[in-house]
mmCIF file of C-alpha atoms and ligand atoms in Angstrom:
data_model
loop_
_atom_site.group_PDB
_atom_site.id
_atom_site.type_symbol
_atom_site.label_atom_id
_atom_site.label_comp_id
_atom_site.label_asym_id
_atom_site.label_seq_id
_atom_site.Cartn_x
_atom_site.Cartn_y
_atom_site.Cartn_z
ATOM 1 C CA MET A 7 13.406 -17.489 -28.884
ATOM 2 C CA LYS A 8 12.570 -15.178 -25.892
ATOM 3 C CA ARG A 9 10.582 -16.767 -23.116
ATOM 4 C CA ILE A 10 8.789 -14.423 -20.743
ATOM 5 C CA GLY A 11 6.715 -15.365 -17.732
ATOM 6 C CA MET A 12 3.936 -13.149 -16.455
ATOM 7 C CA LEU A 13 1.693 -13.123 -13.357
ATOM 8 C CA THR A 14 -0.732 -10.914 -11.508
ATOM 9 C CA SER A 15 -0.388 -11.002 -7.705
ATOM 10 C CA GLY A 16 -2.210 -9.661 -4.631
ATOM 11 C CA GLY A 17 -5.639 -8.029 -4.449
ATOM 12 C CA ASP A 18 -6.931 -7.384 -7.955
ATOM 13 C CA CYS A 19 -7.774 -4.020 -9.441
ATOM 14 C CA GLN A 20 -8.927 -2.523 -12.694
ATOM 15 C CA SER A 21 -6.385 -2.300 -15.519
ATOM 16 C CA LEU A 22 -4.449 -5.479 -14.849
ATOM 17 C CA ASN A 23 -5.504 -6.758 -18.255
ATOM 18 C CA ALA A 24 -4.717 -3.436 -19.914
ATOM 19 C CA THR A 25 -1.190 -3.613 -18.477
ATOM 20 C CA MET A 26 -0.657 -7.191 -19.648
ATOM 21 C CA ARG A 27 -1.928 -6.196 -23.016
ATOM 22 C CA GLY A 28 0.665 -3.416 -23.179
ATOM 23 C CA VAL A 29 3.458 -5.939 -22.415
ATOM 24 C CA GLY A 30 2.092 -8.633 -24.767
ATOM 25 C CA LYS A 31 1.410 -6.433 -27.727
ATOM 26 C CA ALA A 32 4.762 -4.698 -27.524
ATOM 27 C CA LEU A 33 6.624 -8.047 -27.260
ATOM 28 C CA PHE A 34 4.787 -9.635 -30.159
ATOM 29 C CA ASN A 35 5.171 -6.444 -32.183
ATOM 30 C CA HIS A 36 8.947 -6.559 -31.632
ATOM 31 C CA TYR A 37 9.734 -10.279 -31.734
ATOM 32 C CA GLY A 38 6.925 -11.660 -33.909
ATOM 33 C CA ASP A 39 7.008 -15.460 -33.598
ATOM 34 C CA ASP A 40 10.287 -15.347 -31.688
ATOM 35 C CA VAL A 41 8.720 -14.851 -28.313
ATOM 36 C CA GLU A 42 6.660 -17.052 -26.002
ATOM 37 C CA ILE A 43 4.697 -15.586 -23.132
ATOM 38 C CA ILE A 44 3.719 -17.948 -20.318
ATOM 39 C CA GLY A 45 1.003 -16.771 -18.008
ATOM 40 C CA PHE A 46 1.081 -18.197 -14.471
ATOM 41 C CA ILE A 47 -2.328 -18.791 -12.917
ATOM 42 C CA ASP A 48 -3.383 -17.126 -9.615
ATOM 43 C CA GLY A 49 -0.200 -15.207 -8.986
ATOM 44 C CA TYR A 50 2.870 -16.676 -7.349
ATOM 45 C CA LYS A 51 0.856 -19.847 -6.583
ATOM 46 C CA GLY A 52 0.943 -20.639 -10.292
ATOM 47 C CA LEU A 53 4.730 -20.102 -10.379
ATOM 48 C CA MET A 54 5.183 -22.291 -7.302
ATOM 49 C CA HIS A 55 3.108 -25.149 -8.612
ATOM 50 C CA ASP A 56 3.877 -24.695 -12.349
ATOM 51 C CA ASP A 57 0.259 -23.931 -13.175
ATOM 52 C CA CYS A 58 0.412 -21.937 -16.375
ATOM 53 C CA ARG A 59 -0.743 -21.450 -19.926
ATOM 54 C CA LEU A 60 0.842 -20.171 -23.093
ATOM 55 C CA LEU A 61 -0.518 -16.739 -23.989
ATOM 56 C CA GLU A 62 -1.089 -16.185 -27.715
ATOM 57 C CA PRO A 63 -1.331 -12.761 -29.416
ATOM 58 C CA GLN A 64 -5.195 -13.102 -29.462
ATOM 59 C CA ASP A 65 -5.156 -13.398 -25.643
ATOM 60 C CA PHE A 66 -4.092 -9.751 -25.515
ATOM 61 C CA SER A 67 -6.881 -8.543 -27.830
ATOM 62 C CA GLY A 68 -10.167 -7.121 -26.538
ATOM 63 C CA ILE A 69 -8.998 -6.892 -22.921
ATOM 64 C CA LEU A 70 -8.052 -3.218 -22.675
ATOM 65 C CA ASP A 71 -11.251 -2.311 -20.860
ATOM 66 C CA GLU A 72 -11.852 -5.663 -19.133
ATOM 67 C CA GLY A 73 -11.815 -5.631 -15.337
ATOM 68 C CA GLY A 74 -10.194 -8.356 -13.222
ATOM 69 C CA THR A 75 -7.294 -10.415 -14.574
ATOM 70 C CA ILE A 76 -7.258 -13.034 -17.289
ATOM 71 C CA LEU A 77 -4.635 -14.932 -15.208
ATOM 72 C CA GLY A 78 -6.385 -14.889 -11.815
ATOM 73 C CA THR A 79 -4.643 -13.754 -8.691
ATOM 74 C CA SER A 80 -3.999 -14.623 -5.092
ATOM 75 C CA ARG A 81 -2.481 -12.919 -2.125
ATOM 76 C CA GLN A 82 1.284 -12.918 -2.283
ATOM 77 C CA PRO A 83 2.781 -15.875 -0.433
ATOM 78 C CA PHE A 84 5.245 -14.451 2.068
ATOM 79 C CA LYS A 85 3.020 -12.803 4.679
ATOM 80 C CA MET A 86 4.428 -13.916 8.045
ATOM 81 C CA MET A 87 7.662 -14.769 6.182
ATOM 82 C CA ARG A 88 6.659 -18.414 6.031
ATOM 83 C CA VAL A 89 8.973 -19.124 3.124
ATOM 84 C CA VAL A 90 9.142 -22.819 3.927
ATOM 85 C CA GLU A 91 5.742 -24.239 4.813
ATOM 86 C CA ASN A 92 5.172 -27.891 5.783
ATOM 87 C CA GLY A 93 8.496 -28.773 4.213
ATOM 88 C CA PHE A 94 7.627 -27.015 0.940
ATOM 89 C CA ASP A 95 10.233 -24.447 -0.020
ATOM 90 C CA LYS A 96 8.293 -21.824 -1.901
ATOM 91 C CA VAL A 97 11.310 -19.930 -3.272
ATOM 92 C CA ALA A 98 13.004 -23.092 -4.493
ATOM 93 C CA ALA A 99 9.719 -24.150 -6.154
ATOM 94 C CA MET A 100 9.416 -20.832 -7.963
ATOM 95 C CA LYS A 101 13.024 -20.923 -9.105
ATOM 96 C CA HIS A 102 12.540 -24.470 -10.311
ATOM 97 C CA THR A 103 9.513 -23.482 -12.460
ATOM 98 C CA TYR A 104 11.336 -20.438 -13.857
ATOM 99 C CA LYS A 105 14.292 -22.581 -14.845
ATOM 100 C CA LYS A 106 12.129 -25.416 -16.175
ATOM 101 C CA HIS A 107 10.483 -23.035 -18.632
ATOM 102 C CA LYS A 108 13.885 -21.501 -19.474
ATOM 103 C CA LEU A 109 12.468 -18.034 -18.838
ATOM 104 C CA ASP A 110 14.441 -14.915 -19.740
ATOM 105 C CA CYS A 111 12.339 -12.739 -17.465
ATOM 106 C CA LEU A 112 9.355 -12.801 -15.138
ATOM 107 C CA VAL A 113 6.941 -9.850 -15.247
ATOM 108 C CA VAL A 114 5.130 -9.284 -11.964
ATOM 109 C CA LEU A 115 2.049 -7.057 -11.784
ATOM 110 C CA GLY A 116 1.613 -6.382 -8.102
ATOM 111 C CA GLY A 117 1.590 -4.079 -5.146
ATOM 112 C CA ASN A 118 3.687 -3.846 -2.032
ATOM 113 C CA GLY A 119 3.884 -7.380 -0.803
ATOM 114 C CA SER A 120 4.170 -8.753 -4.324
ATOM 115 C CA GLN A 121 7.071 -6.501 -5.283
ATOM 116 C CA LYS A 122 8.805 -7.519 -2.041
ATOM 117 C CA THR A 123 8.596 -11.079 -3.309
ATOM 118 C CA SER A 124 9.732 -10.090 -6.792
ATOM 119 C CA ASN A 125 12.793 -8.483 -5.199
ATOM 120 C CA LEU A 126 13.408 -11.660 -3.267
ATOM 121 C CA LEU A 127 13.368 -13.583 -6.529
ATOM 122 C CA ARG A 128 15.735 -11.029 -8.035
ATOM 123 C CA GLU A 129 18.111 -11.644 -5.066
ATOM 124 C CA GLU A 130 17.871 -15.341 -5.925
ATOM 125 C CA GLY A 131 19.187 -14.556 -9.397
ATOM 126 C CA LEU A 132 16.001 -14.429 -11.475
ATOM 127 C CA ASN A 133 15.381 -11.692 -13.985
ATOM 128 C CA VAL A 134 12.283 -9.807 -12.809
ATOM 129 C CA ILE A 135 10.446 -6.682 -13.953
ATOM 130 C CA GLY A 136 7.707 -5.263 -11.686
ATOM 131 C CA LEU A 137 4.669 -3.234 -12.662
ATOM 132 C CA PRO A 138 2.917 -1.118 -10.054
ATOM 133 C CA LYS A 139 -0.585 -2.289 -9.275
ATOM 134 C CA THR A 140 -2.905 -1.130 -6.478
ATOM 135 C CA ILE A 141 -5.979 0.940 -5.843
ATOM 136 C CA ASP A 142 -4.253 2.220 -2.678
ATOM 137 C CA ASN A 143 -1.445 4.037 -4.498
ATOM 138 C CA ASP A 144 0.832 3.072 -1.638
ATOM 139 C CA LEU A 145 3.668 1.591 -3.621
ATOM 140 C CA TRP A 146 6.984 3.379 -3.328
ATOM 141 C CA GLY A 147 8.598 4.014 -6.723
ATOM 142 C CA SER A 148 5.715 5.290 -8.803
ATOM 143 C CA ASP A 149 3.837 8.604 -8.490
ATOM 144 C CA VAL A 150 0.659 6.741 -9.444
ATOM 145 C CA THR A 151 -0.176 3.039 -9.538
ATOM 146 C CA PHE A 152 -2.667 1.648 -12.028
ATOM 147 C CA GLY A 153 -6.033 0.953 -10.457
ATOM 148 C CA PHE A 154 -5.909 4.054 -8.324
ATOM 149 C CA TRP A 155 -7.842 6.438 -10.543
ATOM 150 C CA SER A 156 -10.435 3.801 -11.470
ATOM 151 C CA ALA A 157 -11.070 3.210 -7.785
ATOM 152 C CA ILE A 158 -11.283 6.969 -7.180
ATOM 153 C CA ASN A 159 -13.964 7.142 -9.864
ATOM 154 C CA ILE A 160 -16.023 4.454 -8.174
ATOM 155 C CA ALA A 161 -15.613 5.824 -4.660
ATOM 156 C CA THR A 162 -16.457 9.275 -5.970
ATOM 157 C CA ASP A 163 -19.653 7.955 -7.659
ATOM 158 C CA ALA A 164 -20.635 6.392 -4.338
ATOM 159 C CA ILE A 165 -20.084 9.703 -2.515
ATOM 160 C CA ASP A 166 -22.044 11.537 -5.200
ATOM 161 C CA CYS A 167 -25.010 9.165 -4.775
ATOM 162 C CA ILE A 168 -24.867 9.525 -1.007
ATOM 163 C CA HIS A 169 -24.814 13.301 -1.295
ATOM 164 C CA THR A 170 -28.312 13.543 -2.659
ATOM 165 C CA THR A 171 -29.904 11.177 -0.161
ATOM 166 C CA ALA A 172 -27.951 12.729 2.722
ATOM 167 C CA ALA A 173 -29.287 16.182 1.725
ATOM 168 C CA SER A 174 -32.853 14.911 1.336
ATOM 169 C CA HIS A 175 -32.903 13.402 4.823
ATOM 170 C CA GLY A 176 -30.574 15.791 6.639
ATOM 171 C CA ARG A 177 -28.309 12.976 7.775
ATOM 172 C CA THR A 178 -24.620 12.527 8.443
ATOM 173 C CA PHE A 179 -23.188 9.819 6.241
ATOM 174 C CA ILE A 180 -19.881 7.997 6.633
ATOM 175 C CA ILE A 181 -18.581 6.497 3.393
ATOM 176 C CA GLU A 182 -15.941 3.927 4.255
ATOM 177 C CA VAL A 183 -13.337 3.923 1.503
ATOM 178 C CA MET A 184 -10.754 1.117 0.979
ATOM 179 C CA GLY A 185 -7.248 1.606 2.409
ATOM 180 C CA HIS A 186 -6.050 0.074 5.663
ATOM 181 C CA LYS A 187 -2.697 1.765 6.042
ATOM 182 C CA VAL A 188 -2.791 4.577 3.466
ATOM 183 C CA GLY A 189 -5.488 7.146 2.842
ATOM 184 C CA ASP A 190 -4.637 8.418 -0.630
ATOM 185 C CA LEU A 191 -7.733 6.886 -2.213
ATOM 186 C CA THR A 192 -9.985 8.345 0.500
ATOM 187 C CA LEU A 193 -8.284 11.690 0.134
ATOM 188 C CA HIS A 194 -8.819 11.925 -3.619
ATOM 189 C CA ALA A 195 -12.314 10.448 -3.621
ATOM 190 C CA GLY A 196 -13.224 12.678 -0.708
ATOM 191 C CA ILE A 197 -12.044 15.800 -2.532
ATOM 192 C CA ALA A 198 -13.703 14.738 -5.815
ATOM 193 C CA GLY A 199 -16.943 13.852 -4.108
ATOM 194 C CA GLY A 200 -17.079 17.095 -2.117
ATOM 195 C CA ALA A 201 -16.849 15.408 1.302
ATOM 196 C CA ASP A 202 -16.999 17.766 4.282
ATOM 197 C CA ILE A 203 -14.764 15.689 6.491
ATOM 198 C CA ILE A 204 -11.958 13.416 5.316
ATOM 199 C CA LEU A 205 -10.401 10.952 7.741
ATOM 200 C CA ILE A 206 -7.244 8.998 6.803
ATOM 201 C CA PRO A 207 -4.805 6.815 8.766
ATOM 202 C CA GLU A 208 -1.998 9.322 8.376
ATOM 203 C CA ILE A 209 -3.915 12.000 10.305
ATOM 204 C CA PRO A 210 -5.392 10.570 13.523
ATOM 205 C CA TYR A 211 -8.681 12.335 14.303
ATOM 206 C CA ASP A 212 -10.082 13.794 17.466
ATOM 207 C CA ILE A 213 -13.727 12.816 17.787
ATOM 208 C CA ASN A 214 -14.515 16.242 19.306
ATOM 209 C CA ALA A 215 -13.012 17.960 16.292
ATOM 210 C CA VAL A 216 -15.202 15.814 14.031
ATOM 211 C CA ALA A 217 -18.318 16.688 16.058
ATOM 212 C CA LYS A 218 -17.300 20.344 15.980
ATOM 213 C CA ALA A 219 -17.080 20.305 12.164
ATOM 214 C CA ILE A 220 -20.586 18.800 11.939
ATOM 215 C CA LYS A 221 -22.005 21.374 14.375
ATOM 216 C CA LYS A 222 -20.308 24.155 12.427
ATOM 217 C CA ARG A 223 -22.163 23.014 9.337
ATOM 218 C CA GLU A 224 -25.412 22.880 11.260
ATOM 219 C CA ALA A 225 -24.850 26.452 12.432
ATOM 220 C CA GLN A 226 -24.378 27.419 8.796
ATOM 221 C CA GLY A 227 -27.777 25.959 7.997
ATOM 222 C CA LYS A 228 -26.390 22.800 6.400
ATOM 223 C CA ASN A 229 -28.339 19.886 7.779
ATOM 224 C CA PHE A 230 -26.269 17.104 6.379
ATOM 225 C CA THR A 231 -22.574 16.112 6.449
ATOM 226 C CA ILE A 232 -20.561 13.790 4.270
ATOM 227 C CA ILE A 233 -17.563 12.004 5.827
ATOM 228 C CA ALA A 234 -15.125 10.130 3.639
ATOM 229 C CA MET A 235 -13.336 7.743 5.967
ATOM 230 C CA ALA A 236 -10.567 5.303 5.097
ATOM 231 C CA GLU A 237 -11.185 1.852 6.484
ATOM 232 C CA GLY A 238 -7.933 2.159 8.421
ATOM 233 C CA ALA A 239 -8.560 5.700 9.746
ATOM 234 C CA LEU A 240 -7.573 6.083 13.408
ATOM 235 C CA SER A 241 -8.732 8.255 16.261
ATOM 236 C CA LYS A 242 -6.003 9.699 18.397
ATOM 237 C CA GLU A 243 -6.827 7.084 21.098
ATOM 238 C CA ASP A 244 -6.537 4.311 18.474
ATOM 239 C CA ALA A 245 -3.181 5.686 17.400
ATOM 240 C CA SER A 246 -1.854 5.338 20.941
ATOM 241 C CA MET A 247 -2.970 1.749 21.255
ATOM 242 C CA LYS A 248 -0.737 -1.264 20.671
ATOM 243 C CA LYS A 249 -1.196 -2.649 17.133
ATOM 244 C CA LYS A 250 -2.367 -6.034 18.436
ATOM 245 C CA GLU A 251 -4.935 -4.478 20.782
ATOM 246 C CA LEU A 252 -6.254 -2.314 18.003
ATOM 247 C CA ARG A 253 -6.526 -5.225 15.601
ATOM 248 C CA LYS A 254 -8.563 -7.102 18.226
ATOM 249 C CA LYS A 255 -10.860 -4.121 18.783
ATOM 250 C CA ARG A 256 -11.398 -3.702 15.073
ATOM 251 C CA GLU A 257 -12.399 -7.359 14.614
ATOM 252 C CA ASP A 258 -15.586 -6.585 16.554
ATOM 253 C CA LEU A 259 -16.077 -2.942 15.699
ATOM 254 C CA PRO A 260 -15.003 -1.373 12.399
ATOM 255 C CA ALA A 261 -13.750 2.174 12.739
ATOM 256 C CA SER A 262 -16.627 3.616 10.712
ATOM 257 C CA PHE A 263 -19.281 2.007 12.964
ATOM 258 C CA GLU A 264 -17.533 3.240 16.115
ATOM 259 C CA LEU A 265 -17.285 6.728 14.727
ATOM 260 C CA GLY A 266 -20.994 6.628 13.666
ATOM 261 C CA GLU A 267 -21.981 5.793 17.246
ATOM 262 C CA GLN A 268 -19.855 8.564 18.676
ATOM 263 C CA ILE A 269 -21.232 11.161 16.272
ATOM 264 C CA ARG A 270 -24.821 10.149 17.240
ATOM 265 C CA GLU A 271 -23.959 10.678 20.886
ATOM 266 C CA LEU A 272 -22.103 13.964 20.486
ATOM 267 C CA THR A 273 -24.288 15.693 17.883
ATOM 268 C CA GLY A 274 -27.680 13.971 18.016
ATOM 269 C CA GLN A 275 -27.391 13.570 14.238
ATOM 270 C CA GLU A 276 -28.979 10.680 12.409
ATOM 271 C CA VAL A 277 -26.048 8.725 11.031
ATOM 272 C CA ARG A 278 -25.805 6.181 8.232
ATOM 273 C CA ILE A 279 -22.783 4.244 7.057
ATOM 274 C CA THR A 280 -22.075 3.153 3.460
ATOM 275 C CA VAL A 281 -19.362 0.674 2.540
ATOM 276 C CA PRO A 282 -18.710 0.464 -1.234
ATOM 277 C CA GLY A 283 -16.067 -2.234 -0.412
ATOM 278 C CA HIS A 284 -14.792 -4.350 -3.268
ATOM 279 C CA THR A 285 -16.844 -2.478 -5.896
ATOM 280 C CA GLN A 286 -13.884 -0.040 -5.728
ATOM 281 C CA ARG A 287 -11.625 -2.690 -7.247
ATOM 282 C CA GLY A 288 -14.074 -3.980 -9.843
ATOM 283 C CA GLY A 289 -15.372 -3.205 -13.287
ATOM 284 C CA ARG A 290 -13.734 -1.412 -16.192
ATOM 285 C CA PRO A 291 -10.621 0.702 -15.891
ATOM 286 C CA CYS A 292 -11.019 4.460 -16.350
ATOM 287 C CA PRO A 293 -9.352 6.069 -19.348
ATOM 288 C CA TYR A 294 -6.486 7.431 -17.264
ATOM 289 C CA ASP A 295 -5.602 3.924 -16.088
ATOM 290 C CA ARG A 296 -5.889 2.468 -19.592
ATOM 291 C CA VAL A 297 -3.354 5.043 -20.825
ATOM 292 C CA LEU A 298 -1.029 4.547 -17.809
ATOM 293 C CA SER A 299 -1.222 0.751 -18.107
ATOM 294 C CA THR A 300 -0.530 0.750 -21.830
ATOM 295 C CA ARG A 301 2.537 2.973 -21.315
ATOM 296 C CA LEU A 302 3.802 0.908 -18.338
ATOM 297 C CA GLY A 303 3.339 -2.389 -20.209
ATOM 298 C CA SER A 304 4.997 -1.117 -23.355
ATOM 299 C CA ALA A 305 7.894 0.361 -21.363
ATOM 300 C CA ALA A 306 8.353 -3.005 -19.515
ATOM 301 C CA ALA A 307 8.656 -4.745 -22.875
ATOM 302 C CA GLN A 308 11.371 -2.301 -23.917
ATOM 303 C CA MET A 309 13.326 -3.229 -20.807
ATOM 304 C CA ILE A 310 13.009 -6.888 -21.758
ATOM 305 C CA ILE A 311 14.249 -6.059 -25.263
ATOM 306 C CA LYS A 312 17.240 -4.187 -23.740
ATOM 307 C CA GLU A 313 17.738 -7.041 -21.222
ATOM 308 C CA LYS A 314 17.572 -4.667 -18.283
ATOM 309 C CA TYR A 315 16.032 -6.440 -15.311
ATOM 310 C CA GLY A 316 15.579 -6.048 -11.589
ATOM 311 C CA VAL A 317 13.418 -2.955 -11.841
ATOM 312 C CA LEU A 318 9.912 -1.681 -11.278
ATOM 313 C CA MET A 319 8.520 0.539 -14.055
ATOM 314 C CA GLY A 320 7.162 3.653 -12.354
ATOM 315 C CA LEU A 321 5.603 6.936 -13.341
ATOM 316 C CA HIS A 322 7.713 10.011 -12.394
ATOM 317 C CA ASN A 323 6.734 13.489 -13.568
ATOM 318 C CA ASN A 324 4.715 11.872 -16.357
ATOM 319 C CA GLU A 325 7.568 9.765 -17.641
ATOM 320 C CA ILE A 326 7.852 6.006 -17.270
ATOM 321 C CA VAL A 327 11.219 5.198 -15.645
ATOM 322 C CA PRO A 328 12.844 2.050 -14.226
ATOM 323 C CA VAL A 329 13.353 2.030 -10.464
ATOM 324 C CA PRO A 330 15.573 -0.625 -8.843
ATOM 325 C CA LEU A 331 13.369 -3.249 -7.167
ATOM 326 C CA GLU A 332 15.616 -3.191 -4.096
ATOM 327 C CA ASP A 333 14.636 0.449 -3.571
ATOM 328 C CA VAL A 334 10.964 -0.385 -3.847
ATOM 329 C CA ALA A 335 10.737 -3.548 -1.751
ATOM 330 C CA GLY A 336 9.145 -3.198 1.641
ATOM 331 C CA LYS A 337 8.539 0.573 1.432
ATOM 332 C CA LEU A 338 5.100 2.003 1.880
ATOM 333 C CA LYS A 339 4.205 5.343 0.293
ATOM 334 C CA THR A 340 1.921 7.245 2.592
ATOM 335 C CA VAL A 341 0.144 10.592 2.482
ATOM 336 C CA ASP A 342 2.280 13.340 4.032
ATOM 337 C CA PRO A 343 0.064 15.293 6.461
ATOM 338 C CA LYS A 344 2.194 18.332 5.697
ATOM 339 C CA SER A 345 1.791 18.063 1.896
ATOM 340 C CA GLU A 346 0.508 20.869 -0.282
ATOM 341 C CA ILE A 347 -2.647 18.964 -1.181
ATOM 342 C CA ILE A 348 -3.657 18.559 2.471
ATOM 343 C CA GLN A 349 -3.159 22.276 3.154
ATOM 344 C CA GLN A 350 -5.066 23.265 0.024
ATOM 345 C CA ILE A 351 -8.008 21.145 1.067
ATOM 346 C CA LYS A 352 -7.890 22.454 4.647
ATOM 347 C CA ASP A 353 -7.861 25.982 3.167
ATOM 348 C CA ILE A 354 -11.251 25.445 1.595
ATOM 349 C CA GLY A 355 -12.667 24.485 4.983
ATOM 350 C CA ILE A 356 -12.661 20.678 4.768
ATOM 351 C CA SER A 357 -11.905 19.085 8.133
ATOM 352 C CA PHE A 358 -9.419 16.233 8.604
ATOM 353 C CA GLY A 359 -10.666 15.902 12.170
ATOM 354 C CA ASP A 360 -7.383 16.976 13.631
ATOM 355 C CA GLU A 361 -8.134 20.583 14.695
HETATM 356 O O1 F6P B 408 -4.717 -3.490 -1.236
HETATM 357 C C1 F6P B 408 -5.913 -3.342 -1.858
HETATM 358 C C2 F6P B 408 -7.080 -3.492 -0.945
HETATM 359 O O2 F6P B 408 -8.251 -3.378 -1.695
HETATM 360 C C3 F6P B 408 -7.140 -2.555 0.228
HETATM 361 O O3 F6P B 408 -7.509 -1.242 -0.042
HETATM 362 C C4 F6P B 408 -8.050 -3.289 1.167
HETATM 363 O O4 F6P B 408 -7.827 -2.869 2.479
HETATM 364 C C5 F6P B 408 -7.700 -4.717 0.930
HETATM 365 O O5 F6P B 408 -7.092 -4.760 -0.370
HETATM 366 C C6 F6P B 408 -8.833 -5.681 0.992
HETATM 367 O O6 F6P B 408 -8.313 -6.959 0.856
HETATM 368 P P1 F6P B 408 -9.167 -8.259 0.536
HETATM 369 O O7 F6P B 408 -9.554 -8.226 -0.903
HETATM 370 O O8 F6P B 408 -8.256 -9.390 0.789
HETATM 371 O O9 F6P B 408 -10.361 -8.217 1.376
#
């Protein structure tokens, strides 16, 4: 009898269920009645406190296009590295649950922080397989994470809707897209939505360059401007500030609202700000994600069958390959300002606010 644990950790996204379905279906298809899959509730919390339920084959049916996660999730537990909290040793508790259920492997669907924790469990001797979740696409080890393209679709829809009202009123709109540290989602939604200015954390902007791009459009007879701005986008001044100071400043004044005010002052434009927020993580996964998730889940099951653990299943050049978790843990994948995609988009006249 194989005994596999599974959990979803960190901020949710579309396609978590589609990924678990891929794992579950492939395992039941291979092992029949000789496998038990135990789902831990609300991420690592469930593993720590042994809160779980047995997942039957029917649990994996009808969930391909269901948003959210049938297991629930919570933020991964080692922010601030508080591994022992009020005398409670989180790692020891997780190991205890793993051993109590006699698990052969734990499958972790999660992003950066969660895979750091899965690597920590691997170092503690547990068999772990990671699957790359996040709308931010900032996980090192996979070209694309599931959730990313579904979120792009939603953010693009938001920009499309704003386009028509911006044009009717001749206004400048800032659409604040999710992504605190990495701007890949903003970049892709901005391109797909035809934004005129794209602002991402990796390319600090100069407010005068942003104003210049708006005025250039005005001079061309275009009375509205669409700005796709990552929630973590930085001005050049912000980039030179100490992290703590900037965090304090942002508690009172989100970057998009500060930018809106500055644009009003410098251009006289009427400015509105739209924040699609968590809608970007909700609802049904797009077809691309359903395909990616099914492949990732199925490939993870094959690793379990081959008893090859300690890896994250990632997409590389359209193939699903195992990447050692130790290579993934703690590494952020960011947008390279010198990448081909940035240059191509600059070449069609879209401003990144840097020149
Ligand atoms: O990491 C995914 C993400 O949606 C980020 O894009 C965003 O900055 C953050 O999570 C929001 O976190 P929370 O759901 O805790 O507000």
